[in-house]
Amino acid sequence: MLRPRSVVTVKKDGREDQRIMAAWAADCAERVLPLFERVHPEGEQPRMAIKACREWVTTGVFRMADIRGASLGAHAAARAAKANDATCFAARAAGQAVAAAHVPQHAFGGCLLRTQSSLPGLNASGKRNSCPSA
């Protein structure tokens, strides 16, 4: 179970914690990436976002334009996939994972979206999952 946002903190100089969270989010997104790629084999943006995330985790080199571009590319792919919730959630998970390089809490979004993509249908409140349009 995810803890409330107010309980989860990352130390101000906790770059190693942030890298661990980003790697975790990339792992989550990568697990559901085949859901997106099966339907959109030409769509490379989510895979490129995961690659950018892993590169940041490994090197520590942060270029905001690269991180932002990778995240926005994955979210654009999600908008294009909106007819299929699982593919949309999978692409959004990749976008959130790479965004964790900028804001660590984005890692939680990536993992939550991974769960939603792998369990399409009803969410925890019994309502139909639908991919966010943002």
JSON list of C-alpha atoms in Angstrom, two decimals:
[
{"chain": "A", "resi": 1, "resn": "MET", "atom": "CA", "xyz": [0.00, 0.00, 0.00]},
{"chain": "A", "resi": 2, "resn": "LEU", "atom": "CA", "xyz": [1.30, 3.45, -0.86]},
{"chain": "A", "resi": 3, "resn": "ARG", "atom": "CA", "xyz": [1.75, 5.78, 2.05]},
{"chain": "A", "resi": 4, "resn": "PRO", "atom": "CA", "xyz": [0.10, 9.19, 1.99]},
{"chain": "A", "resi": 5, "resn": "ARG", "atom": "CA", "xyz": [2.14, 11.80, 0.14]},
{"chain": "A", "resi": 6, "resn": "SER", "atom": "CA", "xyz": [2.70, 13.81, 3.32]},
{"chain": "A", "resi": 7, "resn": "VAL", "atom": "CA", "xyz": [4.45, 10.83, 4.96]},
{"chain": "A", "resi": 8, "resn": "VAL", "atom": "CA", "xyz": [6.86, 10.13, 2.09]},
{"chain": "A", "resi": 9, "resn": "THR", "atom": "CA", "xyz": [9.86, 12.38, 2.05]},
{"chain": "A", "resi": 10, "resn": "VAL", "atom": "CA", "xyz": [13.11, 12.51, 0.16]},
{"chain": "A", "resi": 11, "resn": "LYS", "atom": "CA", "xyz": [16.01, 14.21, 1.88]},
{"chain": "A", "resi": 12, "resn": "LYS", "atom": "CA", "xyz": [17.03, 17.53, 0.38]},
{"chain": "A", "resi": 13, "resn": "ASP", "atom": "CA", "xyz": [20.40, 16.06, -0.58]},
{"chain": "A", "resi": 14, "resn": "GLY", "atom": "CA", "xyz": [18.95, 12.56, -1.01]},
{"chain": "A", "resi": 15, "resn": "ARG", "atom": "CA", "xyz": [20.02, 12.13, -4.64]},
{"chain": "A", "resi": 16, "resn": "GLU", "atom": "CA", "xyz": [20.75, 8.43, -4.07]},
{"chain": "A", "resi": 17, "resn": "ASP", "atom": "CA", "xyz": [17.21, 7.91, -2.72]},
{"chain": "A", "resi": 18, "resn": "GLN", "atom": "CA", "xyz": [15.85, 9.72, -5.76]},
{"chain": "A", "resi": 19, "resn": "ARG", "atom": "CA", "xyz": [17.85, 7.47, -8.08]},
{"chain": "A", "resi": 20, "resn": "ILE", "atom": "CA", "xyz": [16.54, 4.37, -6.32]},
{"chain": "A", "resi": 21, "resn": "MET", "atom": "CA", "xyz": [12.96, 5.64, -6.68]},
{"chain": "A", "resi": 22, "resn": "ALA", "atom": "CA", "xyz": [13.48, 6.45, -10.37]},
{"chain": "A", "resi": 23, "resn": "ALA", "atom": "CA", "xyz": [14.98, 3.00, -11.05]},
{"chain": "A", "resi": 24, "resn": "TRP", "atom": "CA", "xyz": [12.00, 1.42, -9.29]},
{"chain": "A", "resi": 25, "resn": "ALA", "atom": "CA", "xyz": [9.58, 3.45, -11.42]},
{"chain": "A", "resi": 26, "resn": "ALA", "atom": "CA", "xyz": [11.48, 2.49, -14.59]},
{"chain": "A", "resi": 27, "resn": "ASP", "atom": "CA", "xyz": [11.24, -1.19, -13.59]},
{"chain": "A", "resi": 28, "resn": "CYS", "atom": "CA", "xyz": [7.49, -0.81, -13.08]},
{"chain": "A", "resi": 29, "resn": "ALA", "atom": "CA", "xyz": [7.01, 0.93, -16.42]},
{"chain": "A", "resi": 30, "resn": "GLU", "atom": "CA", "xyz": [9.17, -1.59, -18.26]},
{"chain": "A", "resi": 31, "resn": "ARG", "atom": "CA", "xyz": [7.04, -4.48, -16.99]},
{"chain": "A", "resi": 32, "resn": "VAL", "atom": "CA", "xyz": [3.96, -3.13, -18.77]},
{"chain": "A", "resi": 33, "resn": "LEU", "atom": "CA", "xyz": [5.66, -1.60, -21.79]},
{"chain": "A", "resi": 34, "resn": "PRO", "atom": "CA", "xyz": [4.77, -4.65, -23.95]},
{"chain": "A", "resi": 35, "resn": "LEU", "atom": "CA", "xyz": [1.09, -3.71, -23.52]},
{"chain": "A", "resi": 36, "resn": "PHE", "atom": "CA", "xyz": [1.82, -0.46, -25.34]},
{"chain": "A", "resi": 37, "resn": "GLU", "atom": "CA", "xyz": [4.26, -1.89, -27.88]},
{"chain": "A", "resi": 38, "resn": "ARG", "atom": "CA", "xyz": [1.91, -4.67, -28.98]},
{"chain": "A", "resi": 39, "resn": "VAL", "atom": "CA", "xyz": [-0.71, -2.13, -30.01]},
{"chain": "A", "resi": 40, "resn": "HIS", "atom": "CA", "xyz": [1.71, 0.63, -31.12]},
{"chain": "A", "resi": 41, "resn": "PRO", "atom": "CA", "xyz": [4.90, -1.10, -32.36]},
{"chain": "A", "resi": 42, "resn": "GLU", "atom": "CA", "xyz": [6.04, 2.11, -34.04]},
{"chain": "A", "resi": 43, "resn": "GLY", "atom": "CA", "xyz": [5.66, 4.17, -30.86]},
{"chain": "A", "resi": 44, "resn": "GLU", "atom": "CA", "xyz": [9.11, 4.48, -29.35]},
{"chain": "A", "resi": 45, "resn": "GLN", "atom": "CA", "xyz": [8.49, 7.40, -26.98]},
{"chain": "A", "resi": 46, "resn": "PRO", "atom": "CA", "xyz": [7.68, 5.33, -23.86]},
{"chain": "A", "resi": 47, "resn": "ARG", "atom": "CA", "xyz": [10.75, 3.09, -24.38]},
{"chain": "A", "resi": 48, "resn": "MET", "atom": "CA", "xyz": [12.90, 6.19, -24.93]},
{"chain": "A", "resi": 49, "resn": "ALA", "atom": "CA", "xyz": [11.55, 7.69, -21.70]},
{"chain": "A", "resi": 50, "resn": "ILE", "atom": "CA", "xyz": [12.54, 4.57, -19.75]},
{"chain": "A", "resi": 51, "resn": "LYS", "atom": "CA", "xyz": [15.95, 4.65, -21.43]},
{"chain": "A", "resi": 52, "resn": "ALA", "atom": "CA", "xyz": [16.41, 8.33, -20.47]},
{"chain": "A", "resi": 53, "resn": "CYS", "atom": "CA", "xyz": [15.41, 7.50, -16.89]},
{"chain": "A", "resi": 54, "resn": "ARG", "atom": "CA", "xyz": [17.92, 4.66, -16.65]},
{"chain": "A", "resi": 55, "resn": "GLU", "atom": "CA", "xyz": [20.63, 6.84, -18.17]},
{"chain": "A", "resi": 56, "resn": "TRP", "atom": "CA", "xyz": [20.04, 9.49, -15.50]},
{"chain": "A", "resi": 57, "resn": "VAL", "atom": "CA", "xyz": [20.06, 6.84, -12.76]},
{"chain": "A", "resi": 58, "resn": "THR", "atom": "CA", "xyz": [23.36, 5.46, -14.05]},
{"chain": "A", "resi": 59, "resn": "THR", "atom": "CA", "xyz": [25.22, 8.68, -14.87]},
{"chain": "A", "resi": 60, "resn": "GLY", "atom": "CA", "xyz": [23.58, 11.29, -12.67]},
{"chain": "A", "resi": 61, "resn": "VAL", "atom": "CA", "xyz": [23.71, 13.69, -15.61]},
{"chain": "A", "resi": 62, "resn": "PHE", "atom": "CA", "xyz": [20.57, 15.81, -15.58]},
{"chain": "A", "resi": 63, "resn": "ARG", "atom": "CA", "xyz": [19.52, 17.91, -18.54]},
{"chain": "A", "resi": 64, "resn": "MET", "atom": "CA", "xyz": [16.05, 19.30, -17.94]},
{"chain": "A", "resi": 65, "resn": "ALA", "atom": "CA", "xyz": [15.30, 19.60, -21.66]},
{"chain": "A", "resi": 66, "resn": "ASP", "atom": "CA", "xyz": [16.11, 15.90, -22.18]},
{"chain": "A", "resi": 67, "resn": "ILE", "atom": "CA", "xyz": [14.11, 14.71, -19.15]},
{"chain": "A", "resi": 68, "resn": "ARG", "atom": "CA", "xyz": [11.14, 16.92, -19.98]},
{"chain": "A", "resi": 69, "resn": "GLY", "atom": "CA", "xyz": [11.21, 15.95, -23.66]},
{"chain": "A", "resi": 70, "resn": "ALA", "atom": "CA", "xyz": [11.28, 12.24, -22.84]},
{"chain": "A", "resi": 71, "resn": "SER", "atom": "CA", "xyz": [8.44, 12.57, -20.36]},
{"chain": "A", "resi": 72, "resn": "LEU", "atom": "CA", "xyz": [6.28, 14.68, -22.67]},
{"chain": "A", "resi": 73, "resn": "GLY", "atom": "CA", "xyz": [6.95, 12.27, -25.54]},
{"chain": "A", "resi": 74, "resn": "ALA", "atom": "CA", "xyz": [5.68, 9.33, -23.50]},
{"chain": "A", "resi": 75, "resn": "HIS", "atom": "CA", "xyz": [2.60, 11.30, -22.42]},
{"chain": "A", "resi": 76, "resn": "ALA", "atom": "CA", "xyz": [1.93, 12.26, -26.07]},
{"chain": "A", "resi": 77, "resn": "ALA", "atom": "CA", "xyz": [2.05, 8.56, -26.94]},
{"chain": "A", "resi": 78, "resn": "ALA", "atom": "CA", "xyz": [-0.43, 7.93, -24.12]},
{"chain": "A", "resi": 79, "resn": "ARG", "atom": "CA", "xyz": [-2.83, 10.50, -25.57]},
{"chain": "A", "resi": 80, "resn": "ALA", "atom": "CA", "xyz": [-2.57, 8.77, -28.95]},
{"chain": "A", "resi": 81, "resn": "ALA", "atom": "CA", "xyz": [-3.35, 5.44, -27.25]},
{"chain": "A", "resi": 82, "resn": "LYS", "atom": "CA", "xyz": [-6.37, 6.70, -25.30]},
{"chain": "A", "resi": 83, "resn": "ALA", "atom": "CA", "xyz": [-8.73, 4.29, -27.03]},
{"chain": "A", "resi": 84, "resn": "ASN", "atom": "CA", "xyz": [-7.09, 1.47, -25.07]},
{"chain": "A", "resi": 85, "resn": "ASP", "atom": "CA", "xyz": [-6.73, 2.15, -21.36]},
{"chain": "A", "resi": 86, "resn": "ALA", "atom": "CA", "xyz": [-3.98, -0.44, -20.75]},
{"chain": "A", "resi": 87, "resn": "THR", "atom": "CA", "xyz": [-1.75, 0.98, -23.47]},
{"chain": "A", "resi": 88, "resn": "CYS", "atom": "CA", "xyz": [-2.43, 4.52, -22.29]},
{"chain": "A", "resi": 89, "resn": "PHE", "atom": "CA", "xyz": [-1.53, 3.69, -18.68]},
{"chain": "A", "resi": 90, "resn": "ALA", "atom": "CA", "xyz": [1.63, 1.87, -19.81]},
{"chain": "A", "resi": 91, "resn": "ALA", "atom": "CA", "xyz": [2.84, 4.90, -21.78]},
{"chain": "A", "resi": 92, "resn": "ARG", "atom": "CA", "xyz": [2.01, 7.24, -18.89]},
{"chain": "A", "resi": 93, "resn": "ALA", "atom": "CA", "xyz": [3.96, 5.01, -16.48]},
{"chain": "A", "resi": 94, "resn": "ALA", "atom": "CA", "xyz": [7.07, 5.57, -18.63]},
{"chain": "A", "resi": 95, "resn": "GLY", "atom": "CA", "xyz": [6.48, 9.33, -18.67]},
{"chain": "A", "resi": 96, "resn": "GLN", "atom": "CA", "xyz": [6.14, 9.45, -14.90]},
{"chain": "A", "resi": 97, "resn": "ALA", "atom": "CA", "xyz": [9.23, 7.28, -14.37]},
{"chain": "A", "resi": 98, "resn": "VAL", "atom": "CA", "xyz": [11.56, 9.62, -16.25]},
{"chain": "A", "resi": 99, "resn": "ALA", "atom": "CA", "xyz": [9.96, 12.63, -14.54]},
{"chain": "A", "resi": 100, "resn": "ALA", "atom": "CA", "xyz": [11.22, 11.21, -11.23]},
{"chain": "A", "resi": 101, "resn": "ALA", "atom": "CA", "xyz": [14.63, 12.58, -12.23]},
{"chain": "A", "resi": 102, "resn": "HIS", "atom": "CA", "xyz": [13.17, 16.05, -11.69]},
{"chain": "A", "resi": 103, "resn": "VAL", "atom": "CA", "xyz": [10.64, 15.41, -8.90]},
{"chain": "A", "resi": 104, "resn": "PRO", "atom": "CA", "xyz": [11.13, 12.14, -6.96]},
{"chain": "A", "resi": 105, "resn": "GLN", "atom": "CA", "xyz": [7.42, 11.78, -6.14]},
{"chain": "A", "resi": 106, "resn": "HIS", "atom": "CA", "xyz": [6.67, 11.16, -9.84]},
{"chain": "A", "resi": 107, "resn": "ALA", "atom": "CA", "xyz": [8.02, 7.65, -9.21]},
{"chain": "A", "resi": 108, "resn": "PHE", "atom": "CA", "xyz": [4.83, 6.83, -7.31]},
{"chain": "A", "resi": 109, "resn": "GLY", "atom": "CA", "xyz": [2.71, 7.86, -10.29]},
{"chain": "A", "resi": 110, "resn": "GLY", "atom": "CA", "xyz": [4.70, 5.58, -12.56]},
{"chain": "A", "resi": 111, "resn": "CYS", "atom": "CA", "xyz": [4.15, 2.59, -10.33]},
{"chain": "A", "resi": 112, "resn": "LEU", "atom": "CA", "xyz": [0.47, 3.34, -9.77]},
{"chain": "A", "resi": 113, "resn": "LEU", "atom": "CA", "xyz": [-0.10, 3.64, -13.52]},
{"chain": "A", "resi": 114, "resn": "ARG", "atom": "CA", "xyz": [1.77, 0.37, -14.02]},
{"chain": "A", "resi": 115, "resn": "THR", "atom": "CA", "xyz": [-0.72, -1.31, -11.70]},
{"chain": "A", "resi": 116, "resn": "GLN", "atom": "CA", "xyz": [-3.66, 0.24, -13.52]},
{"chain": "A", "resi": 117, "resn": "SER", "atom": "CA", "xyz": [-2.34, -0.88, -16.91]},
{"chain": "A", "resi": 118, "resn": "SER", "atom": "CA", "xyz": [-1.85, -4.46, -15.79]},
{"chain": "A", "resi": 119, "resn": "LEU", "atom": "CA", "xyz": [-5.27, -4.67, -14.14]},
{"chain": "A", "resi": 120, "resn": "PRO", "atom": "CA", "xyz": [-7.62, -3.02, -16.62]},
{"chain": "A", "resi": 121, "resn": "GLY", "atom": "CA", "xyz": [-11.28, -3.04, -15.82]},
{"chain": "A", "resi": 122, "resn": "LEU", "atom": "CA", "xyz": [-12.32, -1.93, -12.36]},
{"chain": "A", "resi": 123, "resn": "ASN", "atom": "CA", "xyz": [-10.24, 0.14, -9.99]},
{"chain": "A", "resi": 124, "resn": "ALA", "atom": "CA", "xyz": [-10.11, -0.21, -6.20]},
{"chain": "A", "resi": 125, "resn": "SER", "atom": "CA", "xyz": [-13.33, 1.81, -5.78]},
{"chain": "A", "resi": 126, "resn": "GLY", "atom": "CA", "xyz": [-15.21, -0.44, -8.22]},
{"chain": "A", "resi": 127, "resn": "LYS", "atom": "CA", "xyz": [-15.30, 2.14, -11.00]},
{"chain": "A", "resi": 128, "resn": "ARG", "atom": "CA", "xyz": [-14.01, 1.56, -14.52]},
{"chain": "A", "resi": 129, "resn": "ASN", "atom": "CA", "xyz": [-10.38, 2.60, -15.05]},
{"chain": "A", "resi": 130, "resn": "SER", "atom": "CA", "xyz": [-9.90, 5.25, -17.66]},
{"chain": "A", "resi": 131, "resn": "CYS", "atom": "CA", "xyz": [-6.64, 6.80, -18.67]},
{"chain": "A", "resi": 132, "resn": "PRO", "atom": "CA", "xyz": [-6.28, 10.45, -17.63]},
{"chain": "A", "resi": 133, "resn": "SER", "atom": "CA", "xyz": [-6.25, 12.90, -20.50]},
{"chain": "A", "resi": 134, "resn": "ALA", "atom": "CA", "xyz": [-3.66, 15.26, -18.99]}
]
